Structure formats: C-alpha cells, structure tokens
XYZ file of C-alpha atoms in Angstrom:
195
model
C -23.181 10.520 -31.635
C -20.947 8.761 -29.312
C -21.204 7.968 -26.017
C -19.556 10.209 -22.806
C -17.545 8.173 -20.546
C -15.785 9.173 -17.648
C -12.458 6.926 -17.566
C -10.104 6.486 -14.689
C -8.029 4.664 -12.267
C -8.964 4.823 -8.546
C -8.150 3.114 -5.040
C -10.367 1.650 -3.504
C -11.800 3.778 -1.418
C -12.300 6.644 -3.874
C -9.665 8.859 -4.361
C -8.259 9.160 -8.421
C -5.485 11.099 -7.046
C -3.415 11.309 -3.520
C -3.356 14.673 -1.514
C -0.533 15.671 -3.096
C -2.256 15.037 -7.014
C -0.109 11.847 -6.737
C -1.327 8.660 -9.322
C 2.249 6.612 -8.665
C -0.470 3.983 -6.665
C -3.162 4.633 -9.246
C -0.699 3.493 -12.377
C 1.005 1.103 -12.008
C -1.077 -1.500 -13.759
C -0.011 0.896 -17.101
C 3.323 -1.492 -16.582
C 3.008 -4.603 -14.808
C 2.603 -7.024 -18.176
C 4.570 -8.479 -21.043
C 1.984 -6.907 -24.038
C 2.911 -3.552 -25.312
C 0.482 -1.394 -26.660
C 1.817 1.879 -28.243
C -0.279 5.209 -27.715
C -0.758 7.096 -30.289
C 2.804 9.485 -29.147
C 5.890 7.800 -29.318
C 6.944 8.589 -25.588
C 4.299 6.179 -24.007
C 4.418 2.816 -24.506
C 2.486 0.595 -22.010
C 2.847 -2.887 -20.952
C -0.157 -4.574 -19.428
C -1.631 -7.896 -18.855
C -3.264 -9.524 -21.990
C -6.321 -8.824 -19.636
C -5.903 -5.219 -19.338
C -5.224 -4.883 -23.227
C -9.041 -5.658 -23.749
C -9.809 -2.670 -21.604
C -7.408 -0.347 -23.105
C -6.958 -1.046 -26.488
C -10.505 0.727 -27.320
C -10.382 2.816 -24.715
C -7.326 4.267 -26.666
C -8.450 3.581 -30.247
C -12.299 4.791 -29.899
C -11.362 7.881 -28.390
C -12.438 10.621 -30.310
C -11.773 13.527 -28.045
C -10.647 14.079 -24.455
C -12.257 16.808 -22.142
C -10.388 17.557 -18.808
C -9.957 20.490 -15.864
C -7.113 22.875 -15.771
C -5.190 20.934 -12.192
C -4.999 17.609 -14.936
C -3.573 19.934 -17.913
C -1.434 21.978 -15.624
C -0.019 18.597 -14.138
C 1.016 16.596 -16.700
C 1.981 19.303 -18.960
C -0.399 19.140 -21.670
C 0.827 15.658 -22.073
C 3.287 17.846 -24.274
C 0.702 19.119 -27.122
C -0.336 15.171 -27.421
C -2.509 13.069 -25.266
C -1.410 9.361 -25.521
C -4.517 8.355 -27.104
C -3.768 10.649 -30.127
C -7.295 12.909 -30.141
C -7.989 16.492 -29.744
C -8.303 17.856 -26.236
C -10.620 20.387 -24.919
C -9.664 22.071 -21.471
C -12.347 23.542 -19.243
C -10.764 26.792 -17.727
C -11.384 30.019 -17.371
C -8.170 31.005 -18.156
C -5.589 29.690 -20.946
C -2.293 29.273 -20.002
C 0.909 31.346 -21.464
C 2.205 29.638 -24.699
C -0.930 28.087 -25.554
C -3.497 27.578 -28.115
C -0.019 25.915 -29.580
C 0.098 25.278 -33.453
C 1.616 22.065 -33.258
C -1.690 20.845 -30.510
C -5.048 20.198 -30.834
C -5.751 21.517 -27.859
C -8.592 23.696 -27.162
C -9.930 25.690 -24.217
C -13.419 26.567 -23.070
C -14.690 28.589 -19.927
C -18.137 26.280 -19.717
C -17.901 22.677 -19.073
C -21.257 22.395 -21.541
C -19.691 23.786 -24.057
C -16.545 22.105 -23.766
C -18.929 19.054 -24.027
C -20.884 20.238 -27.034
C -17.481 21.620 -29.164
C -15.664 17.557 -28.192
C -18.440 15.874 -28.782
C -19.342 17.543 -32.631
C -15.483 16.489 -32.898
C -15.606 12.892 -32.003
C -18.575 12.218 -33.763
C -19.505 8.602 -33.280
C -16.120 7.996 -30.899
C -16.221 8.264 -27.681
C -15.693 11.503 -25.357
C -13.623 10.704 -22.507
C -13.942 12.578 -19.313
C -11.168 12.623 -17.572
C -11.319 14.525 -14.460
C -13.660 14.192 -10.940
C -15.378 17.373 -10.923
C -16.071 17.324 -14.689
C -17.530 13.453 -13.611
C -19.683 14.724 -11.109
C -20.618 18.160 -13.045
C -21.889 15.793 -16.298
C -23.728 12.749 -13.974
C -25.673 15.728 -12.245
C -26.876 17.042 -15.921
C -28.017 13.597 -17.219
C -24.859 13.910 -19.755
C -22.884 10.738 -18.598
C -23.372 7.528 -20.559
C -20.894 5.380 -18.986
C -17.962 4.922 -16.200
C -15.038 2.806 -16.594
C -13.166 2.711 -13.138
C -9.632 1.159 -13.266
C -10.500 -0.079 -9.435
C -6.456 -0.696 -8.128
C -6.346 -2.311 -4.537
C -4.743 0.213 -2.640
C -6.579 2.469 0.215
C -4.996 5.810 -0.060
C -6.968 7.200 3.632
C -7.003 10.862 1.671
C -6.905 12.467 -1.567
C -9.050 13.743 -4.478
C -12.356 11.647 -4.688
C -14.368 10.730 -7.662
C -17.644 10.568 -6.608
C -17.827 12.947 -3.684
C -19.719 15.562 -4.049
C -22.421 14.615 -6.413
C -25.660 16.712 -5.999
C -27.936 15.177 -7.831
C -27.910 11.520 -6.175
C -28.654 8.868 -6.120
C -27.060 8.036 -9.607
C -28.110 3.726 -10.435
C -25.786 1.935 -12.471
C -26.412 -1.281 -14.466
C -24.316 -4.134 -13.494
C -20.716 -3.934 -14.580
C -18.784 -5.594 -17.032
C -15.210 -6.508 -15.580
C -11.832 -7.510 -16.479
C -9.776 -8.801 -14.059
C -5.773 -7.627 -14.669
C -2.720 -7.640 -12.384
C -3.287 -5.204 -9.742
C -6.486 -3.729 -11.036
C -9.858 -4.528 -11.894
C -11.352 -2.649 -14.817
C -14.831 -2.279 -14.354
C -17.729 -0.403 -16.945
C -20.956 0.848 -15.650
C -23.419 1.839 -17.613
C -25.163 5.235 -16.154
C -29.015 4.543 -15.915
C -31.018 7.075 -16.936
C-alpha cells in the first residue's frame, strides 16, 4: 500500500490559504522557472526551477489518488472533472453538489473522511494518496493515518488565514528530519510523520 501524504504550499507562518481562501502568495513558485512540466490536463502547464521539478515531478507522477474537503472542490471548480495530476479524486462531504457524480470525472464523494481514505487508498494501490486539505491533515495525523508531509514553505507572512496545523488534538506530532529542496521563492520540505 502506498503511503498518505499531506501536500501543500504554505507561508511561513502557517496559513495554506489567506482569509479570503486566497493562494495568489502561496503559488507562485508553480511559475517562476524556465522547465515546464505538463500535468496530466492540458490547461496546466507549470514552469519551475530545475530545483522544484525534483519535488514535483513525483509528486505529480506517483499520485495515485487525491482526497480533499468540499471549500477546495467548491473553489477551484472540480479542477473541471480533472485534477492536474491526472488521478481519481475522492471528496469528503456530506453533501454532493448539483451536476455531479459527472461521467466524464473520476470524481467521487464520501460523507466519512475514513472512508474516503479507505475507498482512495484501495485505488492508488502502491501510489501515493495525497491529502490535500488542513482539516483532512489534522483529522488523519490525530488517527495515526499520516505517513508523510511535504510543505511547499513560500516566504511570505500572511498575519491571517486558514492554518495547517492549528487545531491538532492529538499533539505533540514528532517528525524526522526533513529532506529539502531549495527553489525560487519556496523551500520544499518532506517530513516523515513518526509514529
């Protein structure tokens, strides 16, 4: 089985999102470079640093599924039926929006964050499950479920906004010593969850 990794850009002091579910700040390092690495749908092409294409080259390629909150869905649209890194989605919400399950998507939608886990994970096999929202983050550290974090750490203080981490009720949560890639404007660093 593959591992569960929580994945995202934040500022540095916490926040994945601004108070207005802005990620303008959070982003930009998605096009500050001269290497272009396609996603798997032909509307997002990204150009990074040759140092941030060793982060997100697997991170796209080993994904086998994607699990994420309703607010994410809701705000980017469903990524249009098709996330960038090309796997099936599963939505945790207890209520599916008009016009979907959608033929043409393989997205799914579950009322139980467990289950949501259990459905992506028997999908991606021995890829990886990316987590891709804070509260599912902090929901799957506090059941033991997270294997790893990769924080896209951009240098911007954004005072307010939707934190990662805060919140976590079972705590403290060690981490082994990161591996990091320094990039333009970011620094991508993996923790391994200790358990």
């Amino acid at each position: 089985m593959g591992q569960v990794v929580a994945a995202l850009s934040m500022s540095l002091d916490g926040f994945v999102a601004d108070e207005n579910d802005g990620v303008a700040e959070l982003f930009g390092w998605y096009q500050n470079g001269n290497v272009e690495i396609r996603s798997a749908d032909p509307r997002w092409t990204f150009h990074v640093t040759e140092a941030s294409a060793r982060f997100l080259r697997p991170a796209l390629s080993l994904c086998g599924a994607l699990i994420c909150g309703r607010r994410l869905f809701d705000e980017t649209d469903g990524w249009g039926g098709r996330h960038p890194a090309g796997c099936p989605v599963f939505v945790v919400s207890h209520d599916v929006p008009h016009g979907w399950p959608r033929e043409d998507s393989a997205t799914t939608f579950y009322p139980d964050p467990m289950a949501a886990l259990e459905a992506a994970q028997a999908q991606a096999g021995d890829l990886t499950v990316a987590v891709s929202t804070p509260t599912l983050t902090r929901q799957y550290l506090d059941a033991g479920l997270l294997d790893e974090i990769r924080v896209s750490l951009v240098p911007v203080l954004l005072g307010e906004g939707v934190s990662l981490f805060g919140g976590l009720t079972v705590a403290p949560v060690r981490l082994a010593d990161p591996d990091v890639i320094v990039g333009r404007g970011v620094t991508h660093l993996t923790y391994r969850v200790r358990r």
